[in-house]
Every structure is written in structure tokens, then in C-alpha cells.
Amino acid sequence: MKYDPNKKQSRGIERTQRAFAAAMFNSLAEKPFDKITVNALCKRADYPRATFYNYFDDKFDLLDFCWYKIAQDINIEIPNPNIDKSTIIQNFAQIYKLFDQYHILFQNIIDNNPIDSQLVNHFIHYFTEVIYESIKCNLNLKAIKAPAELVAQHCSTTIIEVLKWIFLGKHDVSLEDAEEYLNELLSGPVQV
Amino acid sequence: MKYDPNKKQSRGIERTQRAFAAAMFNSLAEKPFDKITVNALCKRADYPRATFYNYFDDKFDLLDFCWYKIAQDINIEIPNPNIDKSTIIQNFAQIYKLFDQYHILFQNIIDNNPIDSQLVNHFIHYFTEVIYESIKCNLNLKAIKAPAELVAQHCSTTIIEVLKWIFLGKHDVSLEDAEEYLNELLSGPVQV
DNA sequence: TCCATACTTGGACAGTTGTAAAATTACAAA
DNA sequence: TTTGTAATTTTACAACTGTCCAAGTATGGA
């Protein structure tokens, strides 16, 4: 992201960024992402174009900011220096609940954008990265050859895959079932 | 893709499409994807812009065609009505060899594009889809709750993940080791 | 209060995108 | 060879993108 949202920012800057994010969220709810132009976002947020480019490189950069705002609520506990399968499933529950809060937004997004669109991929990718960052280096692995980074990547992908299936694939799955799905996928679901 | 490459096409059409694909491959080898414009591709392929839009919706559509040309060589055997883990690993070997043939191209792509760029994601996504299409409906699953489609998705993602690690992540891994990695990921690598 | 500095804004610009229509070319049947 | 149809290319266009600069506006410190 162009602006580091972690560093403290003046009230004005935050207000402006929030206005653009709101414009994006509202636009996403009503039309496909590739029909959303920077011009339209500026009109909606009621800021001039130059201000947009002050804060964001392009509309993807704004998207990053939007996902960041959603992901802020995720507070993955990484006290555990060795994360095992049950820890993963615990954290999964937290993200499930977060996604559930936003399920109307996701519904709208999916109604306007194909599941394999740039937009959805961008979203998926962002959250996979969030998970990955929180579990890499801390996984408690079996005695295997595969490198830890690869396994961490695999776990985060799997977690997001289940959530994608549920919240972007229009499958109504309870948290309990979702946890079971995840557990199965992480345990080797295919016959030997 | 705008043009269905499966349906038979006149020699002229194929020549034109190949020219654009070649222009794309050559450009990819020397600069980042987002610096490649349709204009430049046309200049390189020596065709007018309107011809480009005759065959492709945009540069992503051309990319689809490029990956399609590579993927053509994959001939996944789906005689088996129930694919188990060893079948998956067999097919994996075939794709590993295919990717290995193109490893110089992939090297160049990675030198010019970040691993999490739109371009790489597009590539990954395309091949995940190819694998998914070939294994869905035929997986021999354990007695589990997770739906078959989700598991198929998970398997194809895992396969491509290992290949990404090797060929796009600059990790030199032999076929034998790669098969072992895949087997471990599909067997549940994390401690319970 | 004043000033210096940083940030915001408006306008302009070159380059790009995707589309639509008109003009040309290729090709196959008579 | 002629002719009609379809495929291909040309040209023109309106809109968008990202960057730059200069004028305007806040803001905080002295």
C-alpha cells in the first residue's frame, strides 16, 4: 500500500481514506469491479482525482486498504510457538466469524463478480497472506521433507479455501461443519 | 477466451493468434506485465490494434491463450473413475515435466514480476483450473463430510502450490522430492 | 500573530483502452 | 473469371489512467 496504515495519521487523512474505502465498498455492492473507475470513485467520495492518487497508487491499492480495514479485526493469537492442527482450527473459527459479519457484502460482491474474477482473486490472495504471516515459523510439523514455508503456505491456502467455498461459493455451512471440513482437508481426504 | 481455440480455425487466424502469443511471451521475458501495453504487443506482432481486439478481449484474454498453448501438452489420463492419491502423484509428475520444459520462461517471468503479482496469480489460477477440471467427479474419497468439489479444489490447489514453490519460487527440487512433498501435503503435514 | 512548511486541489497532458463503423481483402461457388 | 459473403484491417472516437505543476489552504511552532 502507498500509505502505511499502521503509522499514525492525522484525522484528516484517515477521514479521506475512509471516504474512498466507503465509495469502493458501496460500488462493489452494486456493479462489477472492472466497471468501477477511479473517476467514479472520486465522484462518489466527493474528492478530486489528485487526492485519490495522493493516497493510492490505483484502484487495486485502494482494494488493499479495504481488505486491510476488514482484516484489522482479526487478532490471531500467536502466543503458541508451535501451532498444531487444533490451534489452526481455533483460529479458523475466529476468521469464520469475521467473514460471517461481512457476509452481505460478500454476497453482493459475488452477485456482481464471477468467482474467478480478478477482484475475488485479489481478495482471496490478501487474506491468504494474512493467515500465512501469522502461522509461518510457528507450525509444529511432523517429521517430513517438505519445507516449513511450503507447509505454512498450504495451511493458509486450505483455510481460505474452505471460507471461500462457504462465503463466496454460496454454500451455507455452519461453523461446526466448516471446522470438520477443514480438519478433513488437513488430514488427507483422498484414499491412498 | 474470446475465440474458442478448440474449434477448427483458418490458417490465417491461427497465424495471427500465434504472432500475438509470441509477442506476449517475448515481452514477458523482458519486462513486468503491467508495463506491457496492447499497443506494444501490436507493434511487436506487427498487427494493427483492431486486429488484437478481434481475437482477444484484452491482454488477460491473450494471457489465457498463452497458458492454453502451454497446457495443451498436458494429457491427463482420466480413464480411472476413482482417482486415489497415487494417481494424483502420477499426474503430478507429468505436469512437473511440462513445467520443467518451460523453466527458462518461468525464470524470466519471475525475474520481472513479483511472485504475488497479478500475472503470476493469473498463471497459477489457470493451471489450478486445468487440474481441477480433470480430477473433479473422479476422486476416490475417504468417508468424510467435506463435499467432493471442495476436496477436488483442494487437491488441485495443492498440486499447483508445490509446482509454484519449485518453478516460481526458485527452489530447485527434483521430481522425486517434489512427489514426496506433494504426498506429505496431501497426507496432513501438521502435528495433531 | 506571523511565517514556513506540508498537504490539498484543479487543470492540463500524453498515453492507453475498448468500441463502432467504414473500407478493404480473401475465398469459395457458379 | 465473376460475384457475393465473410473475415480482416483501417480509421476515428470517447473515455480513462497516472503524472505533473502551480495555485490555494491548513497546520503547528516561534
Tab-separated table of C-alpha atoms (C1' of nucleotides) in Angstrom:
chain	number	residue	atom	x	y	z
A	1	MET	CA	0.000	0.000	0.000
A	2	LYS	CA	1.119	3.524	-0.778
A	3	TYR	CA	0.298	4.766	2.717
A	4	ASP	CA	1.336	2.630	5.643
A	5	PRO	CA	-1.904	2.403	7.609
A	6	ASN	CA	-0.045	1.289	10.716
A	7	LYS	CA	1.769	4.547	11.181
A	8	LYS	CA	-0.287	7.138	12.972
A	9	GLN	CA	-2.053	9.545	10.655
A	10	SER	CA	-3.772	12.858	11.048
A	11	ARG	CA	-7.513	12.833	11.475
A	12	GLY	CA	-7.974	14.412	8.051
A	13	ILE	CA	-6.026	11.742	6.223
A	14	GLU	CA	-7.990	8.988	7.876
A	15	ARG	CA	-11.269	10.647	7.022
A	16	THR	CA	-10.268	10.905	3.379
A	17	GLN	CA	-9.121	7.311	3.167
A	18	ARG	CA	-12.291	6.097	4.816
A	19	ALA	CA	-14.366	8.082	2.329
A	20	PHE	CA	-12.655	6.352	-0.592
A	21	ALA	CA	-12.979	2.963	1.063
A	22	ALA	CA	-16.675	3.557	1.614
A	23	ALA	CA	-17.064	4.569	-2.020
A	24	MET	CA	-15.375	1.342	-3.053
A	25	PHE	CA	-17.471	-0.847	-0.747
A	26	ASN	CA	-20.663	0.775	-1.986
A	27	SER	CA	-19.629	0.458	-5.607
A	28	LEU	CA	-18.660	-3.188	-5.144
A	29	ALA	CA	-22.119	-3.887	-3.820
A	30	GLU	CA	-23.760	-2.698	-6.994
A	31	LYS	CA	-21.546	-3.309	-10.005
A	32	PRO	CA	-18.657	-5.439	-11.308
A	33	PHE	CA	-15.221	-4.315	-10.240
A	34	ASP	CA	-13.932	-3.638	-13.734
A	35	LYS	CA	-16.777	-1.201	-14.325
A	36	ILE	CA	-15.673	0.822	-11.324
A	37	THR	CA	-13.423	3.673	-12.439
A	38	VAL	CA	-11.247	5.931	-10.373
A	39	ASN	CA	-13.285	8.825	-11.709
A	40	ALA	CA	-16.499	7.329	-10.404
A	41	LEU	CA	-14.944	6.580	-7.021
A	42	CYS	CA	-13.848	10.202	-6.722
A	43	LYS	CA	-17.257	11.489	-7.641
A	44	ARG	CA	-18.803	9.175	-5.063
A	45	ALA	CA	-16.355	10.077	-2.324
A	46	ASP	CA	-16.574	13.729	-3.344
A	47	TYR	CA	-12.837	14.239	-3.590
A	48	PRO	CA	-10.779	15.328	-6.586
A	49	ARG	CA	-8.793	12.788	-8.569
A	50	ALA	CA	-5.472	14.171	-7.436
A	51	THR	CA	-6.428	13.410	-3.869
A	52	PHE	CA	-7.132	9.803	-4.776
A	53	TYR	CA	-3.684	9.434	-6.282
A	54	ASN	CA	-2.290	11.134	-3.225
A	55	TYR	CA	-3.283	8.169	-1.126
A	56	PHE	CA	-3.487	5.237	-3.504
A	57	ASP	CA	-1.470	4.036	-6.477
A	58	ASP	CA	-4.556	2.775	-8.271
A	59	LYS	CA	-7.855	1.109	-7.555
A	60	PHE	CA	-6.134	-2.127	-6.545
A	61	ASP	CA	-4.206	-0.251	-3.943
A	62	LEU	CA	-7.485	1.071	-2.582
A	63	LEU	CA	-8.761	-2.505	-2.524
A	64	ASP	CA	-5.767	-3.493	-0.408
A	65	PHE	CA	-6.774	-0.772	2.007
A	66	CYS	CA	-10.368	-2.016	2.047
A	67	TRP	CA	-9.329	-5.574	2.858
A	68	TYR	CA	-6.918	-4.215	5.429
A	69	LYS	CA	-9.791	-2.484	7.167
A	70	ILE	CA	-11.698	-5.741	7.316
A	71	ALA	CA	-8.700	-7.781	8.392
A	72	GLN	CA	-7.890	-5.381	11.209
A	73	ASP	CA	-10.434	-7.200	13.318
A	74	ILE	CA	-8.561	-10.454	13.042
A	75	ASN	CA	-6.466	-10.883	16.099
A	76	ILE	CA	-4.707	-14.131	15.637
A	77	GLU	CA	-3.131	-15.388	18.815
A	78	ILE	CA	0.421	-16.332	18.104
A	79	PRO	CA	1.494	-16.944	21.671
A	80	ASN	CA	1.916	-20.582	20.809
A	81	PRO	CA	5.385	-21.167	19.469
A	82	ASN	CA	4.228	-24.421	17.939
A	83	ILE	CA	0.924	-24.348	16.162
A	84	ASP	CA	-0.735	-27.710	15.738
A	85	LYS	CA	-3.887	-28.682	13.944
A	86	SER	CA	-6.234	-27.779	16.777
A	87	THR	CA	-4.663	-24.321	17.072
A	88	ILE	CA	-5.257	-23.806	13.383
A	89	ILE	CA	-8.884	-24.786	13.748
A	90	GLN	CA	-9.282	-22.427	16.704
A	91	ASN	CA	-8.002	-19.518	14.658
A	92	PHE	CA	-10.156	-20.628	11.771
A	93	ALA	CA	-13.253	-20.144	13.904
A	94	GLN	CA	-12.285	-16.541	14.516
A	95	ILE	CA	-11.952	-15.773	10.826
A	96	TYR	CA	-15.153	-17.658	10.079
A	97	LYS	CA	-16.983	-15.332	12.456
A	98	LEU	CA	-15.359	-12.279	10.921
A	99	PHE	CA	-16.361	-13.335	7.411
A	100	ASP	CA	-19.823	-14.059	8.702
A	101	GLN	CA	-20.133	-10.447	9.825
A	102	TYR	CA	-19.428	-9.326	6.294
A	103	HIS	CA	-21.491	-11.972	4.541
A	104	ILE	CA	-23.891	-9.463	2.988
A	105	LEU	CA	-21.028	-7.556	1.417
A	106	PHE	CA	-19.558	-10.815	0.123
A	107	GLN	CA	-22.929	-11.850	-1.232
A	108	ASN	CA	-23.185	-8.614	-3.189
A	109	ILE	CA	-19.646	-8.922	-4.444
A	110	ILE	CA	-20.324	-12.422	-5.730
A	111	ASP	CA	-23.544	-11.316	-7.369
A	112	ASN	CA	-21.590	-8.773	-9.400
A	113	ASN	CA	-18.289	-10.528	-9.927
A	114	PRO	CA	-17.526	-14.051	-11.145
A	115	ILE	CA	-15.892	-16.277	-8.556
A	116	ASP	CA	-12.727	-16.419	-10.648
A	117	SER	CA	-12.570	-12.692	-11.331
A	118	GLN	CA	-9.574	-10.511	-10.611
A	119	LEU	CA	-11.449	-8.990	-7.726
A	120	VAL	CA	-12.204	-12.233	-5.930
A	121	ASN	CA	-8.680	-13.487	-6.534
A	122	HIS	CA	-7.314	-10.301	-5.082
A	123	PHE	CA	-9.462	-10.731	-2.013
A	124	ILE	CA	-8.526	-14.375	-1.562
A	125	HIS	CA	-4.893	-13.602	-2.042
A	126	TYR	CA	-4.931	-10.847	0.533
A	127	PHE	CA	-6.393	-12.974	3.265
A	128	THR	CA	-4.247	-15.971	2.447
A	129	GLU	CA	-1.274	-13.708	3.006
A	130	VAL	CA	-2.678	-12.500	6.333
A	131	ILE	CA	-3.050	-16.062	7.578
A	132	TYR	CA	0.308	-17.080	6.207
A	133	GLU	CA	2.096	-14.282	8.015
A	134	SER	CA	0.553	-15.312	11.297
A	135	ILE	CA	1.358	-19.021	11.172
A	136	LYS	CA	4.677	-19.280	9.333
A	137	CYS	CA	7.633	-20.066	11.556
A	138	ASN	CA	5.354	-21.420	14.241
A	139	LEU	CA	3.980	-24.589	12.784
A	140	ASN	CA	4.542	-27.816	14.642
A	141	LEU	CA	5.292	-30.212	11.797
A	142	LYS	CA	5.526	-33.949	11.565
A	143	ALA	CA	8.896	-35.365	10.537
A	144	ILE	CA	8.711	-34.575	6.847
A	145	LYS	CA	10.832	-33.428	3.936
A	146	ALA	CA	8.593	-30.601	2.754
A	147	PRO	CA	9.910	-27.206	3.891
A	148	ALA	CA	8.012	-25.394	6.634
A	149	GLU	CA	7.273	-22.364	4.473
A	150	LEU	CA	5.592	-24.529	1.893
A	151	VAL	CA	3.507	-26.216	4.561
A	152	ALA	CA	2.536	-22.853	6.058
A	153	GLN	CA	1.517	-21.686	2.607
A	154	HIS	CA	-0.508	-24.841	2.204
A	155	CYS	CA	-2.298	-24.417	5.517
A	156	SER	CA	-3.274	-20.823	4.838
A	157	THR	CA	-4.471	-21.711	1.379
A	158	THR	CA	-6.560	-24.516	2.811
A	159	ILE	CA	-8.133	-22.314	5.453
A	160	ILE	CA	-9.087	-19.669	2.924
A	161	GLU	CA	-10.284	-22.335	0.510
A	162	VAL	CA	-12.899	-23.516	2.988
A	163	LEU	CA	-14.004	-19.956	3.719
A	164	LYS	CA	-14.184	-19.197	0.000
A	165	TRP	CA	-16.321	-22.261	-0.524
A	166	ILE	CA	-18.716	-21.102	2.167
A	167	PHE	CA	-18.885	-17.329	1.856
A	168	LEU	CA	-18.107	-16.782	-1.806
A	169	GLY	CA	-19.390	-20.070	-3.166
A	170	LYS	CA	-22.866	-19.600	-1.719
A	171	HIS	CA	-22.744	-22.721	0.425
A	172	ASP	CA	-24.434	-22.437	3.745
A	173	VAL	CA	-22.186	-24.250	6.186
A	174	SER	CA	-22.274	-23.969	9.954
A	175	LEU	CA	-19.121	-23.232	11.893
A	176	GLU	CA	-19.078	-26.785	13.263
A	177	ASP	CA	-19.293	-28.331	9.812
A	178	ALA	CA	-16.748	-25.883	8.468
A	179	GLU	CA	-14.330	-26.893	11.187
A	180	GLU	CA	-14.920	-30.508	10.274
A	181	TYR	CA	-14.263	-29.789	6.576
A	182	LEU	CA	-11.030	-28.040	7.432
A	183	ASN	CA	-9.944	-30.840	9.701
A	184	GLU	CA	-10.599	-33.371	6.964
A	185	LEU	CA	-8.747	-31.417	4.317
A	186	LEU	CA	-5.785	-31.026	6.637
A	187	SER	CA	-5.820	-34.749	7.392
A	188	GLY	CA	-5.648	-36.076	3.860
A	189	PRO	CA	-9.123	-36.560	2.411
A	190	VAL	CA	-8.153	-38.762	-0.514
A	191	GLN	CA	-7.973	-42.561	-0.427
A	192	VAL	CA	-4.451	-43.933	-0.570
B	1	MET	CA	-11.424	-16.777	-24.159
B	2	LYS	CA	-12.998	-14.750	-26.919
B	3	TYR	CA	-12.074	-17.289	-29.589
B	4	ASP	CA	-12.639	-20.938	-28.802
B	5	PRO	CA	-9.276	-22.438	-29.617
B	6	ASN	CA	-10.777	-25.924	-29.786
B	7	LYS	CA	-12.907	-25.211	-32.792
B	8	LYS	CA	-11.007	-25.520	-36.051
B	9	GLN	CA	-9.735	-22.225	-37.383
B	10	SER	CA	-8.363	-20.989	-40.644
B	11	ARG	CA	-4.610	-20.963	-41.092
B	12	GLY	CA	-4.664	-17.168	-41.109
B	13	ILE	CA	-6.400	-16.891	-37.775
B	14	GLU	CA	-4.010	-19.274	-36.128
B	15	ARG	CA	-1.018	-17.445	-37.547
B	16	THR	CA	-2.295	-14.149	-36.193
B	17	GLN	CA	-3.043	-15.574	-32.751
B	18	ARG	CA	0.371	-17.218	-32.601
B	19	ALA	CA	2.006	-13.925	-33.518
B	20	PHE	CA	0.316	-12.199	-30.591
B	21	ALA	CA	1.154	-15.054	-28.241
B	22	ALA	CA	4.790	-14.891	-29.310
B	23	ALA	CA	4.805	-11.142	-28.753
B	24	MET	CA	3.442	-11.718	-25.255
B	25	PHE	CA	5.934	-14.462	-24.398
B	26	ASN	CA	8.833	-12.336	-25.600
B	27	SER	CA	7.597	-9.297	-23.723
B	28	LEU	CA	7.079	-11.310	-20.543
B	29	ALA	CA	10.681	-12.426	-20.720
B	30	GLU	CA	11.954	-8.888	-20.620
B	31	LYS	CA	9.629	-6.632	-18.649
B	32	PRO	CA	6.928	-6.610	-15.958
B	33	PHE	CA	3.455	-7.489	-17.139
B	34	ASP	CA	1.880	-4.179	-16.225
B	35	LYS	CA	4.386	-2.362	-18.409
B	36	ILE	CA	3.240	-4.391	-21.404
B	37	THR	CA	0.589	-2.470	-23.316
B	38	VAL	CA	-1.699	-3.676	-26.043
B	39	ASN	CA	-0.095	-1.064	-28.272
B	40	ALA	CA	3.358	-2.515	-27.709
B	41	LEU	CA	2.139	-6.048	-28.325
B	42	CYS	CA	0.638	-4.958	-31.632
B	43	LYS	CA	3.812	-3.220	-32.693
B	44	ARG	CA	5.787	-6.311	-31.797
B	45	ALA	CA	3.424	-8.696	-33.542
B	46	ASP	CA	3.134	-6.251	-36.436
B	47	TYR	CA	-0.650	-6.195	-36.483
B	48	PRO	CA	-2.995	-3.260	-36.022
B	49	ARG	CA	-4.743	-2.757	-32.701
B	50	ALA	CA	-8.184	-3.576	-34.003
B	51	THR	CA	-6.915	-6.982	-35.036
B	52	PHE	CA	-5.852	-7.627	-31.495
B	53	TYR	CA	-9.339	-6.817	-30.242
B	54	ASN	CA	-10.720	-9.057	-32.950
B	55	TYR	CA	-9.205	-12.045	-31.255
B	56	PHE	CA	-8.836	-11.068	-27.631
B	57	ASP	CA	-10.900	-9.088	-25.155
B	58	ASP	CA	-7.820	-7.604	-23.517
B	59	LYS	CA	-4.314	-8.572	-22.581
B	60	PHE	CA	-5.554	-11.001	-19.945
B	61	ASP	CA	-7.501	-12.812	-22.582
B	62	LEU	CA	-4.316	-13.129	-24.601
B	63	LEU	CA	-2.630	-14.494	-21.480
B	64	ASP	CA	-5.334	-17.146	-21.244
B	65	PHE	CA	-4.490	-18.117	-24.779
B	66	CYS	CA	-0.777	-18.264	-23.934
B	67	TRP	CA	-1.338	-20.555	-20.969
B	68	TYR	CA	-3.710	-22.616	-23.062
B	69	LYS	CA	-0.938	-23.167	-25.580
B	70	ILE	CA	1.335	-24.407	-22.816
B	71	ALA	CA	-1.351	-26.505	-21.163
B	72	GLN	CA	-2.209	-28.214	-24.440
B	73	ASP	CA	0.651	-30.590	-23.820
B	74	ILE	CA	-0.882	-31.818	-20.605
B	75	ASN	CA	-2.698	-35.018	-21.318
B	76	ILE	CA	-4.137	-36.062	-18.041
B	77	GLU	CA	-5.373	-39.613	-18.070
B	78	ILE	CA	-8.871	-39.714	-16.707
B	79	PRO	CA	-9.616	-43.327	-17.520
B	80	ASN	CA	-9.704	-44.020	-13.829
B	81	PRO	CA	-13.174	-43.422	-12.488
B	82	ASN	CA	-11.739	-43.234	-8.985
B	83	ILE	CA	-8.612	-41.224	-8.589
B	84	ASP	CA	-6.623	-42.003	-5.453
B	85	LYS	CA	-3.514	-40.419	-4.066
B	86	SER	CA	-1.100	-42.388	-6.220
B	87	THR	CA	-2.994	-41.430	-9.369
B	88	ILE	CA	-2.705	-37.816	-8.381
B	89	ILE	CA	1.013	-38.164	-7.889
B	90	GLN	CA	1.360	-39.846	-11.271
B	91	ASN	CA	-0.352	-36.962	-12.994
B	92	PHE	CA	1.695	-34.561	-10.949
B	93	ALA	CA	4.855	-35.992	-12.492
B	94	GLN	CA	3.567	-35.194	-15.931
B	95	ILE	CA	2.904	-31.563	-15.120
B	96	TYR	CA	6.212	-31.303	-13.320
B	97	LYS	CA	7.950	-32.345	-16.544
B	98	LEU	CA	5.902	-29.904	-18.574
B	99	PHE	CA	6.774	-27.033	-16.252
B	100	ASP	CA	10.377	-28.130	-16.367
B	101	GLN	CA	10.388	-27.672	-20.139
B	102	TYR	CA	9.332	-24.078	-19.654
B	103	HIS	CA	11.526	-23.327	-16.689
B	104	ILE	CA	13.537	-20.669	-18.533
B	105	LEU	CA	10.371	-18.779	-19.404
B	106	PHE	CA	9.184	-19.054	-15.806
B	107	GLN	CA	12.543	-17.871	-14.557
B	108	ASN	CA	12.304	-14.778	-16.732
B	109	ILE	CA	8.748	-14.137	-15.668
B	110	ILE	CA	9.728	-14.288	-12.016
B	111	ASP	CA	12.697	-12.003	-12.591
B	112	ASN	CA	10.325	-9.359	-13.929
B	113	ASN	CA	7.198	-9.916	-11.869
B	114	PRO	CA	6.746	-10.295	-8.109
B	115	ILE	CA	5.550	-13.718	-7.014
B	116	ASP	CA	2.276	-12.206	-5.823
B	117	SER	CA	1.673	-10.119	-8.940
B	118	GLN	CA	-1.485	-10.219	-10.990
B	119	LEU	CA	0.408	-12.043	-13.683
B	120	VAL	CA	1.631	-14.893	-11.514
B	121	ASN	CA	-1.770	-15.219	-9.882
B	122	HIS	CA	-3.379	-15.420	-13.274
B	123	PHE	CA	-0.986	-18.148	-14.284
B	124	ILE	CA	-1.491	-20.124	-11.084
B	125	HIS	CA	-5.211	-19.754	-11.341
B	126	TYR	CA	-5.297	-21.001	-14.913
B	127	PHE	CA	-3.420	-24.187	-14.193
B	128	THR	CA	-5.295	-24.859	-10.977
B	129	GLU	CA	-8.432	-24.782	-13.070
B	130	VAL	CA	-6.949	-27.186	-15.620
B	131	ILE	CA	-6.111	-29.705	-12.913
B	132	TYR	CA	-9.438	-29.203	-11.181
B	133	GLU	CA	-11.381	-29.928	-14.355
B	134	SER	CA	-9.522	-33.169	-14.846
B	135	ILE	CA	-9.924	-34.602	-11.369
B	136	LYS	CA	-13.319	-33.384	-10.152
B	137	CYS	CA	-16.041	-36.021	-10.160
B	138	ASN	CA	-13.449	-38.793	-10.158
B	139	LEU	CA	-11.859	-38.561	-6.765
B	140	ASN	CA	-11.935	-41.601	-4.545
B	141	LEU	CA	-12.624	-40.052	-1.174
B	142	LYS	CA	-12.472	-41.347	2.346
B	143	ALA	CA	-15.727	-41.326	4.288
B	144	ILE	CA	-15.877	-37.604	5.043
B	145	LYS	CA	-18.303	-34.728	5.327
B	146	ALA	CA	-16.471	-32.282	3.074
B	147	PRO	CA	-18.059	-32.103	-0.392
B	148	ALA	CA	-16.183	-33.696	-3.288
B	149	GLU	CA	-15.904	-30.443	-5.212
B	150	LEU	CA	-14.191	-28.771	-2.306
B	151	VAL	CA	-11.764	-31.650	-1.980
B	152	ALA	CA	-11.050	-31.576	-5.713
B	153	GLN	CA	-10.394	-27.870	-5.435
B	154	HIS	CA	-8.094	-28.530	-2.547
B	155	CYS	CA	-6.132	-31.203	-4.400
B	156	SER	CA	-5.574	-29.071	-7.479
B	157	THR	CA	-4.541	-26.117	-5.346
B	158	THR	CA	-2.071	-28.323	-3.510
B	159	ILE	CA	-0.563	-29.692	-6.702
B	160	ILE	CA	-0.070	-26.242	-8.153
B	161	GLU	CA	1.234	-24.984	-4.843
B	162	VAL	CA	4.122	-27.420	-4.930
B	163	LEU	CA	4.888	-26.562	-8.561
B	164	LYS	CA	4.740	-22.857	-7.749
B	165	TRP	CA	7.159	-23.362	-4.892
B	166	ILE	CA	9.592	-25.096	-7.216
B	167	PHE	CA	9.329	-23.283	-10.532
B	168	LEU	CA	8.250	-19.814	-9.490
B	169	GLY	CA	9.794	-19.754	-6.040
B	170	LYS	CA	13.279	-20.533	-7.307
B	171	HIS	CA	13.622	-23.721	-5.298
B	172	ASP	CA	15.499	-26.480	-7.039
B	173	VAL	CA	13.638	-29.661	-6.202
B	174	SER	CA	13.953	-32.973	-8.015
B	175	LEU	CA	10.882	-34.784	-9.249
B	176	GLU	CA	11.296	-37.442	-6.577
B	177	ASP	CA	11.452	-34.896	-3.771
B	178	ALA	CA	8.570	-32.956	-5.291
B	179	GLU	CA	6.447	-36.086	-5.286
B	180	GLU	CA	7.355	-36.635	-1.672
B	181	TYR	CA	6.387	-33.051	-0.775
B	182	LEU	CA	3.049	-33.458	-2.505
B	183	ASN	CA	2.415	-36.761	-0.790
B	184	GLU	CA	3.158	-35.207	2.589
B	185	LEU	CA	0.920	-32.202	1.994
B	186	LEU	CA	-1.906	-34.478	0.907
B	187	SER	CA	-1.424	-36.645	3.993
B	188	GLY	CA	-1.691	-33.957	6.643
B	189	PRO	CA	1.710	-32.458	7.426
B	190	VAL	CA	0.767	-30.771	10.684
B	191	GLN	CA	1.000	-32.363	14.091
B	192	VAL	CA	-2.348	-33.181	15.652
C	1	DT	C1'	0.103	36.922	15.460
C	2	DC	C1'	3.008	35.603	11.742
C	3	DC	C1'	5.606	32.617	8.909
C	4	DA	C1'	7.321	28.384	6.994
C	5	DT	C1'	6.155	24.032	5.788
C	6	DA	C1'	3.343	20.431	4.382
C	7	DC	C1'	-0.696	18.967	2.387
C	8	DT	C1'	-4.752	19.530	-0.926
C	9	DT	C1'	-6.696	20.769	-5.121
C	10	DG	C1'	-7.644	21.958	-10.029
C	11	DG	C1'	-6.222	21.845	-14.556
C	12	DA	C1'	-3.584	20.130	-18.191
C	13	DC	C1'	-1.174	16.428	-20.616
C	14	DA	C1'	0.447	12.295	-23.077
C	15	DG	C1'	-0.551	7.778	-23.470
C	16	DT	C1'	-3.790	3.932	-23.122
C	17	DT	C1'	-8.112	1.451	-23.625
C	18	DG	C1'	-12.028	-0.673	-25.845
C	19	DT	C1'	-15.679	0.035	-29.447
C	20	DA	C1'	-18.127	1.018	-33.657
C	21	DA	C1'	-18.370	1.888	-38.403
C	22	DA	C1'	-16.474	2.017	-42.789
C	23	DA	C1'	-13.199	0.149	-46.142
C	24	DT	C1'	-10.602	-3.472	-47.825
C	25	DT	C1'	-9.254	-8.124	-48.670
C	26	DA	C1'	-9.670	-13.234	-49.055
C	27	DC	C1'	-12.160	-17.029	-50.522
C	28	DA	C1'	-15.442	-20.267	-52.388
C	29	DA	C1'	-19.209	-21.281	-55.593
C	30	DA	C1'	-21.155	-20.584	-60.043
D	1	DT	C1'	-13.359	-15.085	-64.252
D	2	DT	C1'	-17.004	-13.100	-61.776
D	3	DT	C1'	-19.622	-12.309	-57.755
D	4	DG	C1'	-21.332	-12.434	-53.092
D	5	DT	C1'	-20.266	-13.342	-48.443
D	6	DA	C1'	-17.487	-13.437	-44.563
D	7	DA	C1'	-13.287	-12.343	-42.498
D	8	DT	C1'	-9.904	-8.856	-41.678
D	9	DT	C1'	-7.991	-4.287	-41.292
D	10	DT	C1'	-8.257	0.684	-41.057
D	11	DT	C1'	-9.680	4.804	-39.102
D	12	DA	C1'	-11.799	7.543	-35.828
D	13	DC	C1'	-13.641	8.327	-31.317
D	14	DA	C1'	-14.856	8.966	-26.364
D	15	DA	C1'	-13.401	7.806	-22.004
D	16	DC	C1'	-9.972	6.555	-18.565
D	17	DT	C1'	-5.319	6.493	-16.436
D	18	DG	C1'	-1.486	8.158	-13.997
D	19	DT	C1'	1.656	12.167	-13.606
D	20	DC	C1'	2.988	16.825	-13.164
D	21	DC	C1'	2.861	21.536	-11.797
D	22	DA	C1'	1.172	25.676	-9.853
D	23	DA	C1'	-2.131	27.820	-7.006
D	24	DG	C1'	-4.541	27.518	-2.854
D	25	DT	C1'	-5.248	26.095	2.032
D	26	DA	C1'	-4.210	24.165	6.747
D	27	DT	C1'	-1.355	23.482	10.426
D	28	DG	C1'	1.927	23.968	14.045
D	29	DG	C1'	5.916	26.359	16.091
D	30	DA	C1'	8.112	30.697	17.426
